[in-house]
PDB file of C-alpha atoms in Angstrom:
ATOM      1  CA  MET A   1       0.000   0.000   0.000  1.00 81.00           C
ATOM      2  CA  THR A   2       1.395   3.405  -1.015  1.00 93.00           C
ATOM      3  CA  VAL A   3       0.145   5.982   1.467  1.00 95.00           C
ATOM      4  CA  ILE A   4      -0.928   9.291  -0.084  1.00 96.00           C
ATOM      5  CA  SER A   5      -2.876  10.798   2.825  1.00 98.00           C
ATOM      6  CA  LEU A   6      -3.837  10.421   6.470  1.00 98.00           C
ATOM      7  CA  VAL A   7      -7.121  10.956   8.307  1.00 98.00           C
ATOM      8  CA  GLN A   8      -7.999  11.206  11.992  1.00 98.00           C
ATOM      9  CA  PHE A   9     -11.211   9.589  13.186  1.00 97.00           C
ATOM     10  CA  LYS A  10     -13.277   8.486  16.168  1.00 95.00           C
ATOM     11  CA  ASP A  11     -14.680   4.974  16.311  1.00 90.00           C
ATOM     12  CA  GLY A  12     -17.464   3.760  18.596  1.00 74.00           C
ATOM     13  CA  ASP A  13     -20.359   5.537  20.321  1.00 69.00           C
ATOM     14  CA  ALA A  14     -20.064   8.956  21.947  1.00 63.00           C
ATOM     15  CA  ARG A  15     -19.286   7.629  25.422  1.00 68.00           C
ATOM     16  CA  ASP A  16     -16.786   4.965  24.394  1.00 70.00           C
ATOM     17  CA  SER A  17     -15.282   6.469  21.250  1.00 83.00           C
ATOM     18  CA  VAL A  18     -11.643   5.745  20.474  1.00 92.00           C
ATOM     19  CA  ARG A  19      -9.443   7.972  18.334  1.00 95.00           C
ATOM     20  CA  GLY A  20      -7.403   6.580  15.512  1.00 97.00           C
ATOM     21  CA  VAL A  21      -5.401   7.478  12.414  1.00 98.00           C
ATOM     22  CA  ALA A  22      -5.926   5.815   9.048  1.00 98.00           C
ATOM     23  CA  ALA A  23      -3.771   5.860   5.928  1.00 98.00           C
ATOM     24  CA  ILE A  24      -5.371   6.136   2.474  1.00 97.00           C
ATOM     25  CA  ASP A  25      -3.968   4.911  -0.840  1.00 93.00           C
ATOM     26  CA  GLU A  26      -4.696   6.149  -4.375  1.00 88.00           C
ATOM     27  CA  SER A  27      -7.774   3.915  -4.662  1.00 89.00           C
ATOM     28  CA  GLY A  28      -9.310   5.449  -1.550  1.00 91.00           C
ATOM     29  CA  ALA A  29      -8.819   2.304   0.541  1.00 94.00           C
ATOM     30  CA  ALA A  30      -7.947   2.997   4.180  1.00 97.00           C
ATOM     31  CA  LYS A  31      -6.014   1.051   6.807  1.00 97.00           C
ATOM     32  CA  ARG A  32      -5.517   1.830  10.468  1.00 97.00           C
ATOM     33  CA  VAL A  33      -2.095   3.090  11.511  1.00 98.00           C
ATOM     34  CA  THR A  34      -1.430   0.894  14.533  1.00 97.00           C
ATOM     35  CA  GLY A  35      -0.585   2.608  17.793  1.00 96.00           C
ATOM     36  CA  ALA A  36      -1.518   6.075  16.493  1.00 97.00           C
ATOM     37  CA  SER A  37      -4.277   8.189  18.016  1.00 96.00           C
ATOM     38  CA  SER A  38      -3.306  11.542  16.465  1.00 97.00           C
ATOM     39  CA  THR A  39      -1.549  12.822  13.363  1.00 98.00           C
ATOM     40  CA  ARG A  40       0.543  15.151  15.494  1.00 98.00           C
ATOM     41  CA  GLN A  41       1.943  12.336  17.658  1.00 97.00           C
ATOM     42  CA  LEU A  42       2.541  10.203  14.576  1.00 98.00           C
ATOM     43  CA  ALA A  43       4.542  13.071  13.067  1.00 98.00           C
ATOM     44  CA  LEU A  44       6.561  13.538  16.260  1.00 97.00           C
ATOM     45  CA  ASP A  45       7.362   9.812  16.244  1.00 97.00           C
ATOM     46  CA  ALA A  46       8.369   9.967  12.566  1.00 97.00           C
ATOM     47  CA  ILE A  47      10.710  12.885  13.263  1.00 97.00           C
ATOM     48  CA  ALA A  48      12.256  10.996  16.197  1.00 96.00           C
ATOM     49  CA  ALA A  49      12.750   7.953  13.954  1.00 97.00           C
ATOM     50  CA  GLY A  50      14.316  10.054  11.203  1.00 96.00           C
ATOM     51  CA  GLN A  51      11.697   8.966   8.663  1.00 97.00           C
ATOM     52  CA  GLY A  52       9.252  10.711   6.383  1.00 96.00           C
ATOM     53  CA  LEU A  53       5.627  10.656   7.501  1.00 97.00           C
ATOM     54  CA  ALA A  54       4.367   8.475   4.628  1.00 97.00           C
ATOM     55  CA  ALA A  55       7.134   5.883   5.026  1.00 96.00           C
ATOM     56  CA  PHE A  56       6.696   5.816   8.795  1.00 97.00           C
ATOM     57  CA  ALA A  57       2.923   5.274   8.468  1.00 97.00           C
ATOM     58  CA  GLU A  58       3.437   2.517   5.865  1.00 96.00           C
ATOM     59  CA  GLY A  59       5.497   0.606   8.419  1.00 96.00           C
ATOM     60  CA  LYS A  60       2.633   0.613  10.927  1.00 97.00           C
ATOM     61  CA  LEU A  61      -0.369  -0.394   8.819  1.00 97.00           C
ATOM     62  CA  GLY A  62      -3.015  -2.621  10.360  1.00 97.00           C
ATOM     63  CA  ASP A  63      -6.592  -3.607   9.595  1.00 96.00           C
ATOM     64  CA  ALA A  64      -8.775  -2.019   6.946  1.00 97.00           C
ATOM     65  CA  VAL A  65     -11.038   0.843   8.062  1.00 96.00           C
ATOM     66  CA  ASP A  66     -14.413   1.633   6.506  1.00 96.00           C
ATOM     67  CA  LEU A  67     -14.365   5.448   6.640  1.00 95.00           C
ATOM     68  CA  SER A  68     -18.135   5.586   6.148  1.00 94.00           C
ATOM     69  CA  THR A  69     -18.635   3.982   9.578  1.00 95.00           C
ATOM     70  CA  VAL A  70     -16.436   6.314  11.660  1.00 96.00           C
ATOM     71  CA  ALA A  71     -16.574  10.008  12.586  1.00 95.00           C
ATOM     72  CA  LEU A  72     -13.972  11.907  10.573  1.00 97.00           C
ATOM     73  CA  LEU A  73     -12.082  14.680  12.373  1.00 97.00           C
ATOM     74  CA  SER A  74      -9.924  17.560  11.214  1.00 98.00           C
ATOM     75  CA  PRO A  75      -6.695  16.054   9.841  1.00 98.00           C
ATOM     76  CA  ILE A  76      -4.638  17.868  12.502  1.00 98.00           C
ATOM     77  CA  ASP A  77      -5.267  19.106  16.024  1.00 98.00           C
ATOM     78  CA  HIS A  78      -3.490  19.686  19.329  1.00 98.00           C
ATOM     79  CA  GLU A  79      -4.545  18.572  22.794  1.00 96.00           C
ATOM     80  CA  ASP A  80      -4.062  22.201  23.881  1.00 98.00           C
ATOM     81  CA  ALA A  81      -5.938  24.300  21.302  1.00 98.00           C
ATOM     82  CA  ALA A  82      -3.893  27.395  22.222  1.00 98.00           C
ATOM     83  CA  HIS A  83      -0.863  25.710  20.623  1.00 98.00           C
ATOM     84  CA  LEU A  84      -2.479  25.457  17.196  1.00 98.00           C
ATOM     85  CA  LEU A  85      -2.378  28.671  15.154  1.00 98.00           C
ATOM     86  CA  VAL A  86      -4.609  29.291  12.129  1.00 98.00           C
ATOM     87  CA  ALA A  87      -3.514  32.078   9.778  1.00 98.00           C
ATOM     88  CA  GLY A  88      -3.355  32.735   6.067  1.00 97.00           C
ATOM     89  CA  THR A  89      -2.409  34.877   3.104  1.00 94.00           C
ATOM     90  CA  GLY A  90      -4.581  36.648   0.561  1.00 88.00           C
ATOM     91  CA  LEU A  91      -4.174  38.023  -2.964  1.00 87.00           C
ATOM     92  CA  THR A  92      -1.876  35.133  -3.802  1.00 90.00           C
ATOM     93  CA  HIS A  93      -3.734  33.576  -6.752  1.00 86.00           C
ATOM     94  CA  LEU A  94      -3.914  34.828 -10.318  1.00 82.00           C
ATOM     95  CA  GLY A  95      -7.232  36.611 -10.591  1.00 67.00           C
ATOM     96  CA  SER A  96      -7.659  36.909  -6.832  1.00 57.00           C
ATOM     97  CA  ALA A  97      -7.424  40.713  -6.855  1.00 50.00           C
ATOM     98  CA  GLU A  98     -10.439  41.252  -9.092  1.00 55.00           C
ATOM     99  CA  GLY A  99     -13.139  40.565  -6.514  1.00 55.00           C
ATOM    100  CA  ARG A 100     -11.231  42.313  -3.731  1.00 50.00           C
ATOM    101  CA  ASP A 101     -10.600  45.325  -5.966  1.00 51.00           C
ATOM    102  CA  LYS A 102     -14.317  45.679  -6.673  1.00 54.00           C
ATOM    103  CA  MET A 103     -15.078  45.495  -2.960  1.00 50.00           C
ATOM    104  CA  HIS A 104     -12.663  48.292  -2.086  1.00 49.00           C
ATOM    105  CA  LYS A 105     -12.785  50.493  -5.201  1.00 52.00           C
ATOM    106  CA  ALA A 106     -15.485  52.772  -3.824  1.00 48.00           C
ATOM    107  CA  ALA A 107     -13.460  53.452  -0.675  1.00 47.00           C
ATOM    108  CA  THR A 108     -10.435  54.904  -2.423  1.00 50.00           C
ATOM    109  CA  SER A 109      -9.922  57.896  -4.679  1.00 51.00           C
ATOM    110  CA  GLY A 110      -6.797  56.504  -6.357  1.00 55.00           C
ATOM    111  CA  ASP A 111      -6.651  54.512  -9.553  1.00 69.00           C
ATOM    112  CA  LEU A 112      -5.306  51.430  -7.770  1.00 75.00           C
ATOM    113  CA  THR A 113      -6.625  50.096  -4.486  1.00 79.00           C
ATOM    114  CA  ASP A 114      -4.223  48.793  -1.864  1.00 75.00           C
ATOM    115  CA  SER A 115      -5.510  45.310  -2.751  1.00 76.00           C
ATOM    116  CA  MET A 116      -4.464  45.690  -6.371  1.00 80.00           C
ATOM    117  CA  ARG A 117      -1.081  47.109  -5.383  1.00 81.00           C
ATOM    118  CA  MET A 118      -0.509  44.133  -3.070  1.00 73.00           C
ATOM    119  CA  PHE A 119      -1.556  41.696  -5.787  1.00 74.00           C
ATOM    120  CA  LEU A 120       0.774  43.287  -8.355  1.00 85.00           C
ATOM    121  CA  MET A 121       3.662  43.110  -5.897  1.00 79.00           C
ATOM    122  CA  GLY A 122       3.095  39.364  -5.785  1.00 75.00           C
ATOM    123  CA  VAL A 123       2.828  39.043  -9.562  1.00 81.00           C
ATOM    124  CA  GLU A 124       6.108  40.922  -9.978  1.00 84.00           C
ATOM    125  CA  GLY A 125       8.044  39.452  -7.053  1.00 75.00           C
ATOM    126  CA  GLY A 126       6.208  36.515  -5.475  1.00 83.00           C
ATOM    127  CA  LYS A 127       8.239  33.859  -7.301  1.00 88.00           C
ATOM    128  CA  PRO A 128      11.879  34.822  -6.697  1.00 89.00           C
ATOM    129  CA  ALA A 129      14.650  33.155  -8.678  1.00 86.00           C
ATOM    130  CA  ASP A 130      17.427  31.066  -7.152  1.00 81.00           C
ATOM    131  CA  ASP A 131      15.574  30.419  -3.887  1.00 82.00           C
ATOM    132  CA  GLY A 132      15.670  34.104  -2.961  1.00 90.00           C
ATOM    133  CA  ILE A 133      13.214  35.993  -0.765  1.00 94.00           C
ATOM    134  CA  GLY A 134      10.267  37.351  -2.695  1.00 91.00           C
ATOM    135  CA  ALA A 135       7.599  39.972  -2.131  1.00 87.00           C
ATOM    136  CA  GLN A 136       5.804  39.934   1.192  1.00 91.00           C
ATOM    137  CA  PRO A 137       2.160  38.803   0.881  1.00 91.00           C
ATOM    138  CA  GLU A 138      -0.906  39.975   2.720  1.00 92.00           C
ATOM    139  CA  TRP A 139      -1.186  38.069   6.013  1.00 95.00           C
ATOM    140  CA  PHE A 140      -4.067  37.541   8.429  1.00 96.00           C
ATOM    141  CA  TYR A 141      -4.807  35.739  11.693  1.00 98.00           C
ATOM    142  CA  LYS A 142      -7.910  33.603  12.113  1.00 98.00           C
ATOM    143  CA  GLY A 143      -7.602  32.082  15.581  1.00 98.00           C
ATOM    144  CA  ASP A 144      -6.321  29.071  17.475  1.00 98.00           C
ATOM    145  CA  GLY A 145      -7.405  25.449  17.364  1.00 98.00           C
ATOM    146  CA  GLN A 146     -10.832  26.269  18.786  1.00 97.00           C
ATOM    147  CA  ILE A 147     -11.953  27.753  15.471  1.00 98.00           C
ATOM    148  CA  LEU A 148     -11.424  24.590  13.409  1.00 98.00           C
ATOM    149  CA  VAL A 149     -14.766  22.927  12.665  1.00 98.00           C
ATOM    150  CA  ASP A 150     -14.659  19.192  12.007  1.00 97.00           C
ATOM    151  CA  PRO A 151     -15.709  17.921   8.569  1.00 95.00           C
ATOM    152  CA  GLY A 152     -19.482  17.634   8.318  1.00 96.00           C
ATOM    153  CA  GLN A 153     -20.151  20.003  11.224  1.00 97.00           C
ATOM    154  CA  ASP A 154     -21.823  23.420  10.880  1.00 98.00           C
ATOM    155  CA  PHE A 155     -20.086  26.774  10.780  1.00 98.00           C
ATOM    156  CA  THR A 156     -21.560  29.052  13.428  1.00 98.00           C
ATOM    157  CA  MET A 157     -21.266  32.679  12.379  1.00 97.00           C
ATOM    158  CA  PRO A 158     -21.532  35.211  15.231  1.00 97.00           C
ATOM    159  CA  ALA A 159     -24.851  36.936  15.851  1.00 97.00           C
ATOM    160  CA  PHE A 160     -23.190  40.238  14.849  1.00 97.00           C
ATOM    161  CA  ALA A 161     -21.806  38.857  11.558  1.00 97.00           C
ATOM    162  CA  GLU A 162     -23.014  40.546   8.389  1.00 97.00           C
ATOM    163  CA  ASP A 163     -22.152  37.609   6.153  1.00 96.00           C
ATOM    164  CA  GLY A 164     -20.945  34.027   6.271  1.00 97.00           C
ATOM    165  CA  GLY A 165     -19.192  33.195   3.026  1.00 97.00           C
ATOM    166  CA  GLU A 166     -17.022  30.353   1.773  1.00 97.00           C
ATOM    167  CA  GLU A 167     -13.397  30.578   0.658  1.00 97.00           C
ATOM    168  CA  PRO A 168     -12.200  27.326  -0.964  1.00 97.00           C
ATOM    169  CA  GLU A 169      -8.479  27.039  -0.336  1.00 97.00           C
ATOM    170  CA  VAL A 170      -5.492  24.806   0.215  1.00 98.00           C
ATOM    171  CA  ALA A 171      -3.804  24.967   3.609  1.00 98.00           C
ATOM    172  CA  GLY A 172      -0.311  23.895   4.593  1.00 98.00           C
ATOM    173  CA  ILE A 173      -0.062  21.914   7.843  1.00 98.00           C
ATOM    174  CA  TYR A 174       3.105  22.356   9.926  1.00 98.00           C
ATOM    175  CA  LEU A 175       4.676  21.084  13.136  1.00 98.00           C
ATOM    176  CA  ILE A 176       7.489  22.991  14.823  1.00 98.00           C
ATOM    177  CA  ASP A 177      10.167  20.484  15.810  1.00 97.00           C
ATOM    178  CA  ALA A 178      12.310  20.503  18.953  1.00 96.00           C
ATOM    179  CA  ASP A 179      14.939  22.872  17.541  1.00 96.00           C
ATOM    180  CA  GLY A 180      12.355  25.387  16.258  1.00 98.00           C
ATOM    181  CA  THR A 181      12.350  24.285  12.612  1.00 98.00           C
ATOM    182  CA  PRO A 182       8.963  24.327  10.830  1.00 98.00           C
ATOM    183  CA  VAL A 183       8.248  20.874   9.384  1.00 98.00           C
ATOM    184  CA  ARG A 184       5.575  20.642   6.691  1.00 98.00           C
ATOM    185  CA  LEU A 185       3.456  17.550   7.335  1.00 98.00           C
ATOM    186  CA  GLY A 186       1.326  17.977   4.223  1.00 98.00           C
ATOM    187  CA  PHE A 187      -1.622  19.852   2.782  1.00 98.00           C
ATOM    188  CA  ALA A 188      -5.390  19.944   3.261  1.00 98.00           C
ATOM    189  CA  ILE A 189      -8.223  21.439   1.268  1.00 98.00           C
ATOM    190  CA  GLY A 190     -10.435  23.665   3.323  1.00 97.00           C
ATOM    191  CA  ASN A 191     -13.026  26.377   3.649  1.00 98.00           C
ATOM    192  CA  GLU A 192     -11.455  29.481   5.167  1.00 97.00           C
ATOM    193  CA  PHE A 193     -14.909  31.118   5.732  1.00 97.00           C
ATOM    194  CA  SER A 194     -15.070  34.902   6.176  1.00 97.00           C
ATOM    195  CA  ASP A 195     -17.439  37.857   6.572  1.00 97.00           C
ATOM    196  CA  HIS A 196     -17.157  39.587   3.198  1.00 96.00           C
ATOM    197  CA  ILE A 197     -19.716  42.312   3.882  1.00 96.00           C
ATOM    198  CA  THR A 198     -17.706  43.470   6.887  1.00 96.00           C
ATOM    199  CA  GLU A 199     -14.541  43.423   4.776  1.00 92.00           C
ATOM    200  CA  ARG A 200     -16.226  45.372   1.985  1.00 91.00           C
ATOM    201  CA  GLY A 201     -17.281  48.100   4.424  1.00 92.00           C
ATOM    202  CA  ASN A 202     -13.694  49.155   5.090  1.00 89.00           C
ATOM    203  CA  TYR A 203     -10.446  47.491   4.107  1.00 85.00           C
ATOM    204  CA  LEU A 204      -9.148  48.026   7.647  1.00 89.00           C
ATOM    205  CA  TRP A 205     -11.922  45.711   8.859  1.00 94.00           C
ATOM    206  CA  LEU A 206     -10.285  42.809   7.034  1.00 93.00           C
ATOM    207  CA  ALA A 207      -8.817  41.634  10.343  1.00 95.00           C
ATOM    208  CA  HIS A 208     -12.317  41.548  11.893  1.00 97.00           C
ATOM    209  CA  SER A 209     -13.767  39.712   8.883  1.00 97.00           C
ATOM    210  CA  LYS A 210     -11.249  36.885   9.266  1.00 97.00           C
ATOM    211  CA  LEU A 211     -11.982  36.166  12.937  1.00 98.00           C
ATOM    212  CA  ARG A 212     -14.398  33.407  12.007  1.00 98.00           C
ATOM    213  CA  GLN A 213     -14.359  29.636  12.035  1.00 98.00           C
ATOM    214  CA  ALA A 214     -12.670  27.522   9.364  1.00 98.00           C
ATOM    215  CA  SER A 215     -12.786  23.899   8.302  1.00 98.00           C
ATOM    216  CA  LEU A 216     -10.337  21.461   6.775  1.00 98.00           C
ATOM    217  CA  GLY A 217     -11.160  18.439   4.680  1.00 97.00           C
ATOM    218  CA  PRO A 218     -10.513  15.139   6.481  1.00 97.00           C
ATOM    219  CA  GLU A 219      -7.340  14.318   4.550  1.00 98.00           C
ATOM    220  CA  LEU A 220      -3.767  15.337   5.167  1.00 98.00           C
ATOM    221  CA  LEU A 221      -2.182  14.983   1.709  1.00 98.00           C
ATOM    222  CA  LEU A 222       1.442  13.879   2.064  1.00 98.00           C
ATOM    223  CA  GLY A 223       4.259  14.935  -0.221  1.00 95.00           C
ATOM    224  CA  ASP A 224       4.200  17.868  -2.621  1.00 95.00           C
ATOM    225  CA  LEU A 225       1.151  19.862  -3.618  1.00 97.00           C
ATOM    226  CA  PRO A 226       0.251  19.411  -7.317  1.00 96.00           C
ATOM    227  CA  GLN A 227       1.445  22.345  -9.405  1.00 97.00           C
ATOM    228  CA  ASP A 228      -1.987  22.644 -11.027  1.00 97.00           C
ATOM    229  CA  LEU A 229      -4.727  21.728  -8.552  1.00 97.00           C
ATOM    230  CA  ARG A 230      -8.308  21.950  -9.812  1.00 96.00           C
ATOM    231  CA  GLY A 231     -11.430  21.569  -7.752  1.00 96.00           C
ATOM    232  CA  THR A 232     -15.034  22.632  -7.326  1.00 98.00           C
ATOM    233  CA  SER A 233     -16.723  24.863  -4.780  1.00 98.00           C
ATOM    234  CA  ARG A 234     -20.505  24.705  -4.448  1.00 98.00           C
ATOM    235  CA  ILE A 235     -23.352  25.776  -2.202  1.00 98.00           C
ATOM    236  CA  VAL A 236     -26.327  23.484  -1.652  1.00 98.00           C
ATOM    237  CA  ARG A 237     -29.669  24.832  -0.427  1.00 98.00           C
ATOM    238  CA  ASN A 238     -32.577  22.543   0.413  1.00 97.00           C
ATOM    239  CA  GLY A 239     -30.865  19.709  -1.414  1.00 97.00           C
ATOM    240  CA  GLU A 240     -30.237  21.653  -4.622  1.00 98.00           C
ATOM    241  CA  THR A 241     -27.009  23.223  -5.876  1.00 98.00           C
ATOM    242  CA  VAL A 242     -27.644  26.991  -6.021  1.00 98.00           C
ATOM    243  CA  TRP A 243     -24.085  28.129  -6.791  1.00 98.00           C
ATOM    244  CA  GLU A 244     -21.102  26.244  -8.195  1.00 98.00           C
ATOM    245  CA  LYS A 245     -17.767  27.220  -9.660  1.00 97.00           C
ATOM    246  CA  PRO A 246     -14.376  25.613 -10.307  1.00 96.00           C
ATOM    247  CA  PHE A 247     -11.443  26.841  -8.252  1.00 94.00           C
ATOM    248  CA  LEU A 248      -7.742  26.599  -8.999  1.00 95.00           C
ATOM    249  CA  SER A 249      -4.709  26.382  -6.759  1.00 96.00           C
ATOM    250  CA  GLY A 250      -1.156  25.105  -6.912  1.00 96.00           C
ATOM    251  CA  GLU A 251       1.794  27.241  -7.953  1.00 95.00           C
ATOM    252  CA  THR A 252       0.796  27.232 -11.642  1.00 94.00           C
ATOM    253  CA  ASN A 253      -2.234  29.305 -10.636  1.00 95.00           C
ATOM    254  CA  MET A 254      -0.532  31.406  -7.974  1.00 93.00           C
ATOM    255  CA  SER A 255       1.438  34.632  -7.955  1.00 93.00           C
ATOM    256  CA  HIS A 256       3.649  33.371  -5.107  1.00 92.00           C
ATOM    257  CA  THR A 257       5.555  30.176  -4.497  1.00 94.00           C
ATOM    258  CA  ILE A 258       4.566  28.078  -1.487  1.00 96.00           C
ATOM    259  CA  ALA A 259       8.127  28.520  -0.198  1.00 95.00           C
ATOM    260  CA  ASN A 260       7.801  32.306  -0.324  1.00 95.00           C
ATOM    261  CA  LEU A 261       4.532  32.251   1.629  1.00 96.00           C
ATOM    262  CA  GLU A 262       6.076  29.889   4.168  1.00 98.00           C
ATOM    263  CA  HIS A 263       9.127  32.122   4.620  1.00 97.00           C
ATOM    264  CA  HIS A 264       7.076  35.232   5.297  1.00 97.00           C
ATOM    265  CA  HIS A 265       5.038  33.409   7.945  1.00 98.00           C
ATOM    266  CA  PHE A 266       7.782  31.529   9.733  1.00 98.00           C
ATOM    267  CA  LYS A 267      10.357  34.347   9.603  1.00 98.00           C
ATOM    268  CA  TYR A 268       8.765  35.512  12.869  1.00 98.00           C
ATOM    269  CA  GLY A 269      10.317  33.770  15.844  1.00 97.00           C
ATOM    270  CA  LEU A 270       7.046  33.595  17.768  1.00 97.00           C
ATOM    271  CA  PHE A 271       5.756  31.240  15.064  1.00 98.00           C
ATOM    272  CA  ARG A 272       8.598  28.777  15.640  1.00 98.00           C
ATOM    273  CA  ARG A 273       7.762  27.569  19.152  1.00 98.00           C
ATOM    274  CA  PRO A 274       8.635  23.856  19.482  1.00 97.00           C
ATOM    275  CA  GLY A 275       5.622  21.553  19.548  1.00 97.00           C
ATOM    276  CA  ASP A 276       3.161  24.023  18.050  1.00 98.00           C
ATOM    277  CA  ILE A 277       0.963  23.252  15.053  1.00 98.00           C
ATOM    278  CA  HIS A 278       0.294  25.783  12.268  1.00 98.00           C
ATOM    279  CA  VAL A 279      -2.519  25.697   9.733  1.00 98.00           C
ATOM    280  CA  HIS A 280      -1.758  28.232   7.008  1.00 98.00           C
ATOM    281  CA  PHE A 281      -4.307  29.005   4.288  1.00 98.00           C
ATOM    282  CA  PHE A 282      -2.789  29.972   0.924  1.00 97.00           C
ATOM    283  CA  GLY A 283      -5.671  32.033  -0.523  1.00 94.00           C
ATOM    284  CA  THR A 284      -8.198  31.726  -3.335  1.00 93.00           C
ATOM    285  CA  ALA A 285      -9.547  33.510  -6.395  1.00 90.00           C
ATOM    286  CA  THR A 286     -13.066  32.026  -6.193  1.00 94.00           C
ATOM    287  CA  LEU A 287     -15.876  33.417  -4.018  1.00 95.00           C
ATOM    288  CA  SER A 288     -19.642  33.220  -4.391  1.00 97.00           C
ATOM    289  CA  PHE A 289     -19.752  36.693  -2.837  1.00 95.00           C
ATOM    290  CA  SER A 290     -17.874  38.094  -5.857  1.00 93.00           C
ATOM    291  CA  ASP A 291     -20.737  36.793  -8.021  1.00 95.00           C
ATOM    292  CA  GLY A 292     -23.306  38.642  -5.906  1.00 96.00           C
ATOM    293  CA  PHE A 293     -24.515  35.457  -4.197  1.00 97.00           C
ATOM    294  CA  ALA A 294     -25.901  35.795  -0.649  1.00 97.00           C
ATOM    295  CA  THR A 295     -25.660  32.804   1.670  1.00 98.00           C
ATOM    296  CA  GLN A 296     -28.410  31.818   4.107  1.00 97.00           C
ATOM    297  CA  GLU A 297     -28.647  29.813   7.291  1.00 98.00           C
ATOM    298  CA  GLY A 298     -29.086  26.170   6.360  1.00 98.00           C
ATOM    299  CA  ASP A 299     -26.850  26.388   3.282  1.00 98.00           C
ATOM    300  CA  VAL A 300     -24.209  23.687   2.914  1.00 98.00           C
ATOM    301  CA  PHE A 301     -20.742  24.458   1.553  1.00 98.00           C
ATOM    302  CA  GLU A 302     -18.899  21.742  -0.361  1.00 98.00           C
ATOM    303  CA  VAL A 303     -15.274  21.890  -1.530  1.00 98.00           C
ATOM    304  CA  GLU A 304     -13.602  19.054  -3.406  1.00 97.00           C
ATOM    305  CA  ALA A 305     -10.407  18.695  -5.430  1.00 97.00           C
ATOM    306  CA  LYS A 306      -8.227  15.886  -6.732  1.00 94.00           C
ATOM    307  CA  PRO A 307      -5.979  14.261  -5.586  1.00 95.00           C
ATOM    308  CA  PHE A 308      -7.921  14.551  -2.304  1.00 96.00           C
ATOM    309  CA  THR A 309     -10.372  11.649  -2.239  1.00 93.00           C
ATOM    310  CA  LEU A 310     -12.715  13.202   0.358  1.00 95.00           C
ATOM    311  CA  PRO A 311     -14.517  16.576   0.223  1.00 96.00           C
ATOM    312  CA  VAL A 312     -14.970  19.115   2.986  1.00 96.00           C
ATOM    313  CA  ARG A 313     -18.647  19.791   3.700  1.00 98.00           C
ATOM    314  CA  ASN A 314     -20.106  22.180   6.311  1.00 98.00           C
ATOM    315  CA  GLY A 315     -23.496  23.715   6.975  1.00 98.00           C
ATOM    316  CA  LEU A 316     -24.185  27.295   8.091  1.00 98.00           C
ATOM    317  CA  LYS A 317     -26.003  28.569  11.166  1.00 98.00           C
ATOM    318  CA  ARG A 318     -26.007  31.757  13.256  1.00 98.00           C
ATOM    319  CA  ALA A 319     -25.201  31.993  16.956  1.00 97.00           C
ATOM    320  CA  ALA A 320     -27.672  33.419  19.442  1.00 97.00           C
ATOM    321  CA  ASP A 321     -27.307  37.127  20.189  1.00 96.00           C
ATOM    322  CA  GLU A 322     -25.453  37.598  23.482  1.00 94.00           C
ATOM    323  CA  GLY A 323     -25.814  41.379  23.460  1.00 95.00           C
ATOM    324  CA  LYS A 324     -23.041  43.796  24.272  1.00 95.00           C
ATOM    325  CA  THR A 325     -19.913  42.288  25.797  1.00 95.00           C
ATOM    326  CA  LYS A 326     -19.184  43.944  29.134  1.00 96.00           C
ATOM    327  CA  VAL A 327     -15.897  44.042  30.954  1.00 97.00           C
ATOM    328  CA  LYS A 328     -15.845  43.585  34.723  1.00 97.00           C
ATOM    329  CA  ALA A 329     -13.367  45.659  36.710  1.00 98.00           C
ATOM    330  CA  LEU A 330     -11.433  43.919  39.454  1.00 97.00           C
TER     331      LEU A 330
END
């Protein structure tokens, strides 16, 4: 069996569920990785053994697992959610500036918005020659491990949110090893999920618009990301597809290299704390919001792309209104 991806799962009923890790081959067949209850611990063991993650998992394969009978989890997590950081970059894909430029055009008197300037910086300098350091991308923070929604579970947008919109993306998954070196474990497809109406109101509200949940597909794809990754993003309402569009990723369709995006994230020492996990979204050029589509509670987002064999699917609901947040003085 040649392992191409890993999944985390829970088996058994809610009270007696047991965590496990399964390895998937190109046919979609899955086998349990014996002795593994988390992808993170499996990766730590692989590093200690001096082996790659795929080879290490292949040496520990056990019984077949029917993935339709278990609860699939996010492909990475941390027992202490504060030690998992979710962040990302925007304006990194060819065509990604168009929708953003429309959103912010009315708020500027210049010919070029800051979004378009940032995008053009990436086009001109995001793929440096000879392994050099390229242009710095846009960067944003989403939250810690608490904001990752498991596959199949609903996004809960805050009561104060003005929008809950999908962003189909690829994310890099990283573990910081004992000497502070970022180690890429693999890639996941995901839905970065943002509040685009808030972002459209003022570009400086971008940071607010990103403080929302996110979801990863069940699979951690091992090895390199395909240069030309093609997938589909759709929204299903009452059982019918009401919006659908292809999305592209991989460096062929990007204005930055993955290495350049990784450098500009991990160049900060606070992001190289041993033992931490990082989920880093690489951006997208495909949004239903850019097409004038308005999501509703009850909608279901679906994102799929080969070579991932499993999609990421999440519903949408709104949290109850908690009113104004008050601070208590001590």
